[in-house]
Short mmCIF file of C-alpha atoms and ligand atoms in Angstrom, two decimals:
data_model
loop_
_atom_site.label_atom_id
_atom_site.label_comp_id
_atom_site.label_asym_id
_atom_site.label_seq_id
_atom_site.Cartn_x
_atom_site.Cartn_y
_atom_site.Cartn_z
CA UNK A 1448 -0.03 0.17 -0.02
CA UNK A 1449 1.61 3.49 -0.72
CA UNK A 1450 2.97 5.54 1.91
CA UNK A 1451 0.76 7.37 3.95
CA UNK A 1452 2.44 10.70 3.52
CA UNK A 1453 2.91 13.86 1.60
CA UNK A 1454 6.13 14.89 -0.15
CA UNK A 1455 6.34 18.51 -0.38
CA UNK A 1456 8.75 20.62 -2.01
CA UNK A 1457 9.09 24.30 -0.66
CA UNK A 1458 9.63 26.14 -3.78
CA UNK A 1459 11.09 28.97 -1.80
CA UNK A 1460 14.03 26.72 -0.42
CA UNK A 1461 14.04 23.74 -2.48
CA UNK A 1462 14.12 21.86 0.77
CA UNK A 1463 11.72 18.47 0.83
CA UNK A 1464 9.69 17.24 3.44
CA UNK A 1465 7.65 14.24 4.39
CA UNK A 1466 4.48 14.89 6.10
CA UNK A 1467 2.77 11.80 7.68
CA UNK A 1468 -1.13 11.56 6.80
CA UNK A 1469 -3.12 9.63 9.25
CA UNK A 1470 -7.31 9.50 9.26
CA UNK A 1471 -7.15 11.60 6.15
CA UNK A 1472 -5.46 14.45 7.78
CA UNK A 1473 -2.07 15.99 8.18
CA UNK A 1474 -0.79 17.44 11.57
CA UNK A 1475 -0.81 21.20 11.31
CA UNK A 1476 2.31 21.16 13.57
CA UNK A 1477 4.15 18.99 11.10
CA UNK A 1478 4.19 22.21 8.87
CA UNK A 1479 5.91 24.03 11.43
CA UNK A 1480 9.41 22.77 10.31
CA UNK A 1481 8.86 24.12 6.94
CA UNK A 1482 11.05 27.63 7.32
CA UNK A 1483 13.13 29.77 4.90
CA UNK A 1484 15.48 30.54 7.50
CA UNK A 1485 16.16 30.37 11.32
CA UNK A 1486 14.16 33.54 12.14
CA UNK A 1487 11.04 32.26 10.21
CA UNK A 1488 8.19 30.75 12.47
CA UNK A 1489 7.13 27.87 10.17
CA UNK A 1490 4.49 27.45 8.20
CA UNK A 1491 0.96 27.36 9.69
CA UNK A 1492 -2.72 26.51 8.19
CA UNK A 1493 -4.95 29.43 7.39
CA UNK A 1494 -9.10 28.09 7.85
CA UNK A 1495 -11.25 30.71 8.41
CA UNK A 1496 -14.36 29.23 10.09
CA UNK A 1497 -12.41 25.63 10.19
CA UNK A 1498 -14.00 24.80 6.73
CA UNK A 1499 -11.22 22.20 6.45
CA UNK A 1500 -9.82 21.64 10.29
CA UNK A 1501 -10.20 18.62 12.60
CA UNK A 1502 -10.15 20.01 15.67
CA UNK A 1503 -10.41 16.85 17.74
CA UNK A 1504 -10.63 13.13 17.68
CA UNK A 1505 -14.32 12.13 18.52
CA UNK A 1506 -16.03 8.72 18.90
CA UNK A 1507 -19.61 10.45 19.68
CA UNK A 1508 -21.26 11.28 16.20
CA UNK A 1509 -20.64 10.08 12.77
CA UNK A 1510 -22.23 12.32 9.84
CA UNK A 1511 -21.76 11.84 6.19
CA UNK A 1512 -23.10 14.94 4.71
CA UNK A 1513 -23.00 13.53 0.97
CA UNK A 1514 -25.09 10.35 1.89
CA UNK A 1515 -27.16 12.31 4.53
CA UNK A 1516 -26.17 9.70 7.44
CA UNK A 1517 -26.28 10.70 11.06
CA UNK A 1518 -25.20 7.69 13.75
CA UNK A 1519 -24.72 8.33 17.64
CA UNK A 1520 -22.12 6.16 18.65
CA UNK A 1521 -22.57 3.99 15.59
CA UNK A 1522 -26.45 3.51 15.74
CA UNK A 1523 -28.24 5.11 12.70
CA UNK A 1524 -30.63 8.12 14.06
CA UNK A 1525 -33.38 6.42 12.36
CA UNK A 1526 -33.16 3.37 14.58
CA UNK A 1527 -32.79 5.49 17.77
CA UNK A 1528 -35.58 7.97 17.22
CA UNK A 1529 -37.92 4.87 16.52
CA UNK A 1530 -36.94 2.67 19.28
CA UNK A 1531 -35.71 4.74 22.21
CA UNK A 1532 -36.67 7.65 24.74
CA UNK A 1533 -34.36 10.65 24.92
CA UNK A 1534 -32.98 10.06 28.12
CA UNK A 1535 -31.55 6.64 26.65
CA UNK A 1536 -30.23 8.43 23.80
CA UNK A 1537 -28.88 10.82 26.19
CA UNK A 1538 -27.02 8.22 28.10
CA UNK A 1539 -25.88 6.58 24.77
CA UNK A 1540 -24.45 9.72 23.63
CA UNK A 1541 -22.92 10.86 27.17
CA UNK A 1542 -21.67 7.43 28.35
CA UNK A 1543 -20.68 5.59 25.09
CA UNK A 1544 -23.43 2.69 25.09
CA UNK A 1545 -26.99 2.28 25.27
CA UNK A 1546 -27.85 1.38 28.81
CA UNK A 1547 -28.92 -2.08 30.14
CA UNK A 1548 -32.49 -1.78 31.84
CA UNK A 1549 -30.84 -1.36 35.35
CA UNK A 1550 -28.67 1.56 33.99
CA UNK A 1551 -31.55 3.31 32.46
CA UNK A 1552 -33.66 2.73 35.49
CA UNK A 1553 -30.84 4.34 37.79
CA UNK A 1554 -30.30 7.15 35.15
CA UNK A 1555 -33.82 8.24 34.93
CA UNK A 1556 -34.26 8.33 38.53
CA UNK A 1557 -30.89 10.32 38.97
CA UNK A 1558 -32.13 12.90 36.18
CA UNK A 1559 -35.57 12.63 37.66
CA UNK A 1560 -34.05 13.77 40.80
CA UNK A 1561 -32.30 16.50 39.50
CA UNK A 1562 -35.34 18.61 37.97
CA UNK A 1563 -35.61 21.05 40.61
CA UNK A 1564 -34.22 24.43 40.49
CA UNK A 1565 -32.49 26.23 43.83
CA UNK A 1566 -35.38 28.60 44.83
CA UNK A 1567 -32.76 31.47 44.41
CA UNK A 1568 -33.68 30.93 40.69
CA UNK A 1569 -36.77 32.03 40.70
CA UNK A 1570 -35.89 35.46 42.29
CA UNK A 1571 -33.10 35.71 39.42
CA UNK A 1572 -35.73 34.97 36.94
CA UNK A 1573 -37.87 37.73 38.07
CA UNK A 1574 -35.08 40.24 37.27
CA UNK A 1575 -36.09 39.98 33.54
CA UNK A 1576 -38.55 41.78 31.57
CA UNK A 1577 -41.75 40.23 30.99
CA UNK A 1578 -40.84 39.93 27.07
CA UNK A 1579 -36.96 38.96 27.66
CA UNK A 1580 -35.92 36.38 25.09
CA UNK A 1581 -36.14 32.70 26.44
CA UNK A 1582 -32.76 32.13 25.21
CA UNK A 1583 -30.99 35.02 27.03
CA UNK A 1584 -32.97 34.05 30.21
CA UNK A 1585 -31.72 30.30 29.78
CA UNK A 1586 -28.20 31.25 28.87
CA UNK A 1587 -27.99 33.48 31.83
CA UNK A 1588 -29.75 31.10 34.38
CA UNK A 1589 -27.52 28.20 33.44
CA UNK A 1590 -24.63 30.35 33.87
CA UNK A 1591 -25.93 31.28 37.34
CA UNK A 1592 -26.11 27.58 38.29
CA UNK A 1593 -22.27 27.87 38.18
CA UNK A 1594 -22.75 30.11 41.48
CA UNK A 1595 -25.00 27.22 43.26
CA UNK A 1596 -22.65 24.32 42.45
CA UNK A 1597 -19.16 25.92 43.00
CA UNK A 1598 -17.90 22.03 43.34
CA UNK A 1599 -18.62 22.17 39.56
CA UNK A 1600 -15.02 23.72 38.75
CA UNK A 1601 -13.44 20.46 39.65
CA UNK A 1602 -13.78 19.38 36.14
CA UNK A 1603 -11.15 16.73 36.35
CA UNK A 1604 -12.88 15.04 38.76
CA UNK A 1605 -15.24 12.24 37.16
CA UNK A 1606 -17.72 11.88 40.03
CA UNK A 1607 -18.11 15.86 39.98
CA UNK A 1608 -18.47 15.74 36.09
CA UNK A 1609 -21.14 13.25 36.40
CA UNK A 1610 -23.01 14.75 38.87
CA UNK A 1611 -23.04 18.29 37.24
CA UNK A 1612 -24.08 16.04 33.80
CA UNK A 1613 -26.88 14.98 35.44
CA UNK A 1614 -27.94 18.20 37.04
CA UNK A 1615 -27.91 19.74 33.73
CA UNK A 1616 -29.65 17.28 31.83
CA UNK A 1617 -32.30 17.10 34.52
CA UNK A 1618 -32.68 21.13 35.07
CA UNK A 1619 -32.59 22.37 31.41
CA UNK A 1620 -36.25 21.56 31.08
CA UNK A 1621 -37.02 23.33 34.20
CA UNK A 1622 -35.05 26.33 33.59
CA UNK A 1623 -36.68 26.49 30.04
CA UNK A 1624 -40.17 26.20 31.33
CA UNK A 1625 -39.78 28.66 34.07
CA UNK A 1626 -38.39 30.95 31.27
CA UNK A 1627 -41.86 30.43 29.20
CA UNK A 1628 -44.05 30.65 32.44
CA UNK A 1629 -42.11 34.06 33.28
CA UNK A 1630 -42.96 35.52 29.84
CA UNK A 1631 -46.58 34.68 30.32
CA UNK A 1632 -46.70 35.93 34.04
CA UNK A 1633 -47.88 32.43 35.22
CA UNK A 1634 -46.82 30.78 38.34
CA UNK A 1635 -43.91 28.25 38.06
CA UNK A 1636 -44.96 24.72 38.05
CA UNK A 1637 -42.76 22.29 39.98
CA UNK A 1638 -41.25 19.37 38.32
CA UNK A 1639 -43.38 16.14 38.99
CA UNK A 1640 -41.52 12.88 39.28
CA UNK A 1641 -44.36 10.71 38.22
CA UNK A 1642 -43.72 11.80 34.62
CA UNK A 1643 -41.43 10.95 32.05
CA UNK A 1644 -38.67 13.74 30.84
CA UNK A 1645 -40.95 15.02 27.93
CA UNK A 1646 -44.29 14.82 29.66
CA UNK A 1647 -42.86 16.88 32.55
CA UNK A 1648 -41.48 19.41 30.38
CA UNK A 1649 -45.01 19.57 29.00
CA UNK A 1650 -46.26 19.93 32.74
CA UNK A 1651 -44.12 22.48 34.00
CA UNK A 1652 -45.11 24.49 30.55
CA UNK A 1653 -48.66 23.96 30.50
CA UNK A 1654 -50.23 22.69 33.72
CA UNK A 1655 -52.55 25.38 34.94
CA UNK A 1656 -55.11 24.59 37.86
CA UNK A 1657 -55.78 21.19 37.06
CA UNK A 1658 -54.68 18.79 40.21
CA UNK A 1659 -52.53 16.77 37.91
CA UNK A 1660 -51.29 17.32 34.38
CA UNK A 1661 -52.12 14.51 31.81
CA UNK A 1662 -49.82 14.98 28.85
CA UNK A 1663 -50.98 13.58 25.53
CA UNK A 1664 -49.04 10.68 24.85
CA UNK A 1665 -48.74 11.50 21.11
CA UNK A 1666 -47.37 15.10 21.56
CA UNK A 1667 -45.26 13.69 24.64
CA UNK A 1668 -43.46 10.98 22.18
CA UNK A 1669 -43.11 13.47 19.44
CA UNK A 1670 -41.23 15.68 21.51
CA UNK A 1671 -39.25 12.75 22.74
CA UNK A 1672 -38.38 12.27 19.00
CA UNK A 1673 -37.32 15.69 18.25
CA UNK A 1674 -35.19 15.73 21.72
CA UNK A 1675 -33.59 12.35 20.09
CA UNK A 1676 -32.96 14.17 16.70
CA UNK A 1677 -31.43 17.32 18.17
CA UNK A 1678 -29.08 15.88 20.98
CA UNK A 1679 -25.96 15.81 19.15
CA UNK A 1680 -24.16 17.01 15.89
CA UNK A 1681 -20.38 16.79 15.96
CA UNK A 1682 -18.39 19.69 15.89
CA UNK A 1683 -21.22 22.29 15.28
CA UNK A 1684 -20.85 25.81 16.26
CA UNK A 1685 -21.95 25.60 19.56
CA UNK A 1686 -20.26 22.02 20.19
CA UNK A 1687 -16.93 23.99 19.36
CA UNK A 1688 -17.67 26.54 21.57
CA UNK A 1689 -18.57 24.34 24.66
CA UNK A 1690 -15.01 22.57 23.69
CA UNK A 1691 -13.29 25.81 23.41
CA UNK A 1692 -14.80 27.26 26.78
CA UNK A 1693 -14.38 24.12 28.74
CA UNK A 1694 -10.54 23.78 27.20
CA UNK A 1695 -9.71 26.65 29.84
CA UNK A 1696 -11.31 24.23 32.42
CA UNK A 1697 -14.42 26.44 32.99
CA UNK A 1698 -16.88 24.66 34.66
CA UNK A 1699 -20.02 22.92 32.85
CA UNK A 1700 -22.41 25.35 33.78
CA UNK A 1701 -20.39 28.06 32.29
CA UNK A 1702 -19.68 26.40 29.26
CA UNK A 1703 -22.93 25.24 28.72
CA UNK A 1704 -24.18 28.82 28.91
CA UNK A 1705 -21.49 29.61 26.04
CA UNK A 1706 -22.54 26.83 23.98
CA UNK A 1707 -26.19 28.15 24.08
CA UNK A 1708 -25.32 31.29 23.40
CA UNK A 1709 -23.61 30.33 20.17
CA UNK A 1710 -26.69 28.03 19.44
CA UNK A 1711 -29.13 30.94 19.38
CA UNK A 1712 -27.29 32.86 16.53
CA UNK A 1713 -29.97 32.57 13.47
CA UNK A 1714 -27.43 30.93 11.45
CA UNK A 1715 -27.48 28.10 13.99
CA UNK A 1716 -30.20 27.07 16.42
CA UNK A 1717 -31.82 30.17 16.15
CA UNK A 1718 -32.75 29.40 12.44
CA UNK A 1719 -36.08 27.34 13.52
CA UNK A 1720 -37.36 30.50 14.81
CA UNK A 1721 -36.66 32.33 11.85
CA UNK A 1722 -38.27 29.82 9.43
CA UNK A 1723 -41.48 30.34 11.10
CA UNK A 1724 -40.78 34.13 10.79
CA UNK A 1725 -39.81 33.70 7.04
CA UNK A 1726 -43.24 31.76 6.38
CA UNK A 1727 -45.17 34.22 8.13
CA UNK A 1728 -43.66 36.77 5.73
CA UNK A 1729 -44.30 34.70 2.83
CA UNK A 1730 -47.94 34.53 3.65
CA UNK A 1731 -49.31 31.60 1.12
CA UNK A 1732 -48.23 29.11 -1.23
CA UNK A 1733 -48.71 31.34 -4.14
CA UNK A 1734 -46.34 33.72 -2.92
CA UNK A 1735 -43.28 31.24 -2.58
CA UNK A 1736 -42.10 31.80 -6.33
CA UNK A 1737 -41.41 35.51 -5.81
CA UNK A 1738 -39.71 34.93 -2.18
CA UNK A 1739 -37.53 32.38 -4.00
CA UNK A 1740 -36.61 34.84 -6.57
CA UNK A 1741 -35.53 37.33 -3.68
CA UNK A 1742 -33.33 34.47 -2.20
CA UNK A 1743 -31.60 34.03 -5.38
CA UNK A 1744 -31.24 37.80 -5.74
CA UNK A 1745 -29.14 37.62 -2.43
CA UNK A 1746 -31.52 39.49 -0.44
CA UNK A 1747 -31.90 37.01 2.18
CA UNK A 1748 -30.80 33.31 2.78
CA UNK A 1749 -33.86 30.63 2.68
CA UNK A 1750 -33.90 29.76 6.41
CA UNK A 1751 -33.68 26.25 7.47
CA UNK A 1752 -32.22 25.55 4.01
CA UNK A 1753 -28.36 24.71 3.70
CA UNK A 1754 -25.74 23.05 5.90
CA UNK A 1755 -22.01 23.02 6.37
CA UNK A 1756 -21.73 19.27 6.15
CA UNK A 1757 -24.99 17.68 4.76
CA UNK A 1758 -25.00 18.38 0.75
CA UNK A 1759 -28.06 16.09 0.88
CA UNK A 1760 -31.15 15.69 2.77
CA UNK A 1761 -30.51 16.41 6.35
CA UNK A 1762 -31.75 12.98 7.67
CA UNK A 1763 -33.34 14.44 10.86
CA UNK A 1764 -35.78 16.60 8.53
CA UNK A 1765 -37.00 13.36 6.92
CA UNK A 1766 -37.79 11.93 10.54
CA UNK A 1767 -39.31 15.25 11.50
CA UNK A 1768 -41.50 15.35 8.58
CA UNK A 1769 -42.97 12.06 9.71
CA UNK A 1770 -43.30 12.99 13.14
CA UNK A 1771 -45.26 15.63 11.92
CA UNK A 1772 -48.21 13.78 10.74
CA UNK A 1773 -48.32 12.02 13.95
CA UNK A 1774 -48.65 15.48 15.66
CA UNK A 1775 -50.91 16.97 13.10
CA UNK A 1776 -53.63 14.19 13.73
CA UNK A 1777 -53.88 15.76 17.13
CA UNK A 1778 -53.50 19.09 16.51
CA UNK A 1779 -54.69 19.61 13.12
CA UNK A 1780 -52.76 20.38 10.23
CA UNK A 1781 -50.47 23.60 10.47
CA UNK A 1782 -51.71 25.71 7.65
CA UNK A 1783 -47.89 26.58 7.54
CA UNK A 1784 -46.69 23.22 6.54
CA UNK A 1785 -48.40 23.67 3.12
CA UNK A 1786 -46.30 26.72 2.40
CA UNK A 1787 -43.14 24.78 3.49
CA UNK A 1788 -43.68 22.10 1.41
CA UNK A 1789 -44.38 24.50 -1.72
CA UNK A 1790 -41.07 26.09 -0.65
CA UNK A 1791 -39.05 23.05 -0.58
CA UNK A 1792 -40.85 21.55 -3.71
CA UNK A 1793 -39.55 24.69 -5.78
CA UNK A 1794 -36.22 25.08 -3.93
CA UNK A 1795 -35.28 21.19 -5.00
CA UNK A 1796 -36.12 21.86 -8.63
CA UNK A 1797 -34.17 25.18 -9.04
CA UNK A 1798 -30.49 25.41 -10.29
CA UNK A 1799 -29.56 27.92 -7.47
CA UNK A 1800 -30.18 25.62 -4.66
CA UNK A 1801 -29.41 22.34 -6.56
CA UNK A 1802 -25.96 23.89 -7.74
CA UNK A 1803 -25.06 25.12 -3.92
CA UNK A 1804 -26.52 21.55 -2.61
CA UNK A 1805 -29.01 23.21 -0.37
CA UNK A 1806 -31.77 20.80 1.26
CA UNK A 1807 -33.78 21.24 4.04
CA UNK A 1808 -32.12 20.76 7.41
CA UNK A 1809 -33.12 19.91 10.77
CA UNK A 1810 -34.64 23.22 11.46
CA UNK A 1811 -36.93 23.66 8.59
CA UNK A 1812 -39.41 21.54 9.30
CA UNK A 1813 -39.08 21.67 13.48
CA UNK A 1814 -40.70 24.85 13.99
CA UNK A 1815 -43.68 23.84 12.20
CA UNK A 1816 -44.00 21.03 14.47
CA UNK A 1817 -43.63 23.03 17.76
CA UNK A 1818 -46.06 25.51 16.47
CA UNK A 1819 -48.57 23.20 16.26
CA UNK A 1820 -48.07 21.61 19.78
CA UNK A 1821 -48.47 25.07 21.00
CA UNK A 1822 -45.07 26.37 21.33
CA UNK A 1823 -43.92 30.28 20.35
CA UNK A 1824 -41.47 30.87 18.20
CA UNK A 1825 -39.49 32.60 21.07
CA UNK A 1826 -38.97 29.24 22.69
CA UNK A 1827 -38.12 27.07 19.55
CA UNK A 1828 -34.25 27.49 20.14
CA UNK A 1829 -34.50 26.78 24.02
CA UNK A 1830 -36.21 23.45 22.58
CA UNK A 1831 -33.15 22.68 20.63
CA UNK A 1832 -30.82 23.78 23.61
CA UNK A 1833 -32.44 21.18 25.93
CA UNK A 1834 -31.59 18.17 23.93
CA UNK A 1835 -28.14 19.45 22.76
CA UNK A 1836 -27.12 19.73 26.36
CA UNK A 1837 -26.45 16.05 26.31
CA UNK A 1838 -24.24 16.45 23.12
CA UNK A 1839 -22.44 19.26 24.55
CA UNK A 1840 -21.70 17.56 27.57
CA UNK A 1841 -20.52 14.41 25.65
CA UNK A 1842 -18.25 16.67 23.63
CA UNK A 1843 -17.05 18.60 27.02
CA UNK A 1844 -16.32 15.47 28.66
CA UNK A 1845 -14.70 13.69 25.54
CA UNK A 1846 -12.31 16.75 25.52
CA UNK A 1847 -11.31 16.75 29.18
CA UNK A 1848 -10.51 13.08 28.73
CA UNK A 1849 -8.64 13.33 25.59
CA UNK A 1850 -4.83 13.62 26.26
CA UNK A 1851 -4.00 15.35 23.23
CA UNK A 1852 -6.35 18.29 24.21
CA UNK A 1853 -5.15 21.44 25.80
CA UNK A 1854 -6.25 25.12 26.16
CA UNK A 1855 -7.89 25.99 22.70
CA UNK A 1856 -5.94 28.78 21.43
CA UNK A 1857 -5.74 29.21 17.76
CA UNK A 1858 -2.96 31.36 15.79
CA UNK A 1859 -3.76 34.24 13.02
CA UNK A 1860 -2.43 36.09 10.32
CA UNK A 1861 -1.58 39.40 11.30
CA UNK A 1862 -2.64 42.21 8.85
CA UNK A 1863 -2.63 45.25 11.13
CA UNK A 1864 0.30 48.09 11.32
CA UNK A 1865 3.29 46.29 12.71
CA UNK A 1866 4.67 49.27 14.28
CA UNK A 1867 4.00 53.04 14.65
CA UNK A 1868 5.09 55.63 17.24
CA UNK A 1869 2.41 57.42 19.47
CA UNK A 1870 0.64 60.35 18.58
CA UNK A 1871 -0.38 63.07 20.94
CA UNK A 1872 -4.10 64.15 21.28
CA UNK A 1873 -3.77 67.38 19.65
CA UNK A 1874 -2.00 65.91 16.31
CA UNK A 1875 -4.47 63.17 15.88
CA UNK A 1876 -6.66 63.24 12.75
CA UNK A 1877 -4.07 65.19 10.90
CA UNK A 1878 -2.31 63.52 7.91
CA UNK A 1879 0.43 61.36 9.18
CA UNK A 1880 3.30 63.63 8.03
CA UNK A 1881 2.05 66.42 10.07
CA UNK A 1882 1.31 64.48 13.20
CA UNK A 1883 4.57 63.03 13.45
CA UNK A 1884 6.47 66.23 12.53
C1 SDX B 2475 -27.91 24.16 12.43
O1 SDX B 2475 -23.14 22.46 11.80
C2 SDX B 2475 -24.19 21.72 12.58
O2 SDX B 2475 -24.09 20.66 12.44
C3 SDX B 2475 -25.56 22.68 12.68
C4 SDX B 2475 -26.85 21.95 12.97
C5 SDX B 2475 -26.56 21.08 14.26
O3 SDX B 2475 -27.39 20.21 14.40
O4 SDX B 2475 -25.84 21.67 15.23
O5 SDX B 2475 -27.00 20.73 11.92
C6 SDX B 2475 -27.99 22.88 13.32
O6 SDX B 2475 -27.25 24.96 12.42
C7 SDX B 2475 -28.48 23.83 11.22
C8 SDX B 2475 -28.33 25.16 9.89
C9 SDX B 2475 -29.31 26.36 10.53
N1 SDX B 2475 -29.39 27.42 9.86
C10 SDX B 2475 -29.86 27.71 8.83
O7 SDX B 2475 -30.77 27.26 8.15
C11 SDX B 2475 -29.91 29.38 8.12
C12 SDX B 2475 -29.63 29.29 6.61
N2 SDX B 2475 -28.69 28.46 6.29
C13 SDX B 2475 -27.10 29.19 6.01
O8 SDX B 2475 -27.03 30.13 6.96
C14 SDX B 2475 -26.09 28.21 5.91
O9 SDX B 2475 -26.73 27.12 5.01
C15 SDX B 2475 -25.31 27.81 6.86
C16 SDX B 2475 -24.98 28.52 7.99
C17 SDX B 2475 -26.16 26.68 7.26
C18 SDX B 2475 -24.22 26.84 6.25
O10 SDX B 2475 -23.39 27.96 5.93
P1 SDX B 2475 -22.04 27.54 5.08
O11 SDX B 2475 -21.81 26.16 5.30
O12 SDX B 2475 -21.19 28.58 5.34
O13 SDX B 2475 -22.45 27.87 3.54
P2 SDX B 2475 -22.20 29.33 2.81
O14 SDX B 2475 -22.52 30.51 3.54
O15 SDX B 2475 -20.96 29.35 2.57
O16 SDX B 2475 -22.92 28.90 1.52
C19 SDX B 2475 -22.35 28.47 0.54
C20 SDX B 2475 -23.30 29.29 -0.97
C21 SDX B 2475 -23.03 30.65 -0.70
O17 SDX B 2475 -23.69 31.29 -2.07
P3 SDX B 2475 -22.47 31.60 -2.94
O18 SDX B 2475 -21.61 32.83 -2.22
O19 SDX B 2475 -21.56 30.64 -3.22
O20 SDX B 2475 -23.00 32.40 -4.17
O21 SDX B 2475 -24.73 28.61 -0.46
C22 SDX B 2475 -25.48 29.76 -0.16
C23 SDX B 2475 -24.44 30.84 0.36
O22 SDX B 2475 -25.12 32.33 -0.37
N3 SDX B 2475 -26.44 29.64 0.77
C24 SDX B 2475 -27.82 29.87 0.81
C25 SDX B 2475 -28.28 29.26 2.04
N4 SDX B 2475 -27.38 28.67 2.61
C26 SDX B 2475 -26.05 28.79 1.86
N5 SDX B 2475 -28.65 30.79 -0.19
C27 SDX B 2475 -29.68 30.95 0.36
N6 SDX B 2475 -30.40 30.47 1.36
C28 SDX B 2475 -29.58 29.51 2.12
N7 SDX B 2475 -29.92 29.16 3.49
#
């Protein structure tokens, strides 16, 4: 078999180098030896937005963007969505194996008994305006939990990590529900340990004066499937943020808050909320062609379309479309679905989108289901953050356990003034010559 290496000749010096290839990559540090002389720092790679850079080795999630494949720890997402509960999948993503029955029972019990929030959190939330965006409240509240659990900073202790992971998985739905209840001016609903993870989330969101909340099983199952689909997605923007923040040994609450902040952007997890706004702007099926022309003219992006990795259909979008049918049987068909289906139909036939390999991603249909289930668009990204907390923590723990990892600190290509003399206040704003005269 041919040697797994690159032979490089530097035409500046005629020097030759052998750079080993492993796992389809070369180590960037192997380029540092390529210099033009003793004072040369050596070659670096330049890769804005990490378009072609592997930042880590990971065994959590595998994606094949061309084939539309997504697997958590080797299990196809289609099988997990059909056969598992979210907590079962969270265990798989976090600890590497599907839990045995005793392990699952213990895990569910542990998470269930960590759903309560410290009572001071309610007063913390009261500080937000009534119309504060739930993502701003969620990011702040998750960060504030760092002050409630100071022992979390001992990130190298596996037992401390496991407890904080359990706390975060248990408390995210409670925080999310509290932000929602705050926005409506409703009293908070405490967790109900008799209910499953998704049923309890619905309970904390929607219980009113009835003695015990009864979750619609179809809706609860659809929510669990949506959580499974959003659990992890390898080195996406927010996972990268989690790894970077965690690489300084910041505690998992502060690192998760950083990751959730990254998720909130409209190009990432914030897209599901933007999709609904886009469908509202379009208004009806017959207005779709005109809207698409504006997208092609570069006026705005087609929200919920496109992906850095998937150059084929996002497998999660297909499963969400399937789950939508079961929800619509309960809630009635969301009229926005017709606009979305027409948008997809036209876009997938149009050269602009075909050439750029733009397909619906996970955010394109999720908002339509969420809205049909009674969620307001403002909370859609919070619904993404809840399950993705399992993925963020799995990536964080894998980074901490990886002997190759250390504090993330990229290099740069410097393009600024190399050096210049100070200019006194009275001489600023003058032409350079006058200023230094
Ligand atoms: C998520 O990374 C993950 O895994 C993320 C995620 C996860 O689970 O964590 O999958 C979740 O974030 C899904 C993506 C949600 N975002 C959106 O739906 C927002 C709309 N999509 C785009 O902003 C865009 O497609 C991105 C951000 C998703 C990907 O952007 P890239 O990979 O940087 O691609 P690009 O911007 O360089 O686009 C390449 C071309 C450009 O055209 P040209 O300059 O070549 O002419 O495609 C065009 C872009 O203008 N393009 C779009 C488009 N997306 C890309 N044109 C119109 N509409 C779009 N949605």
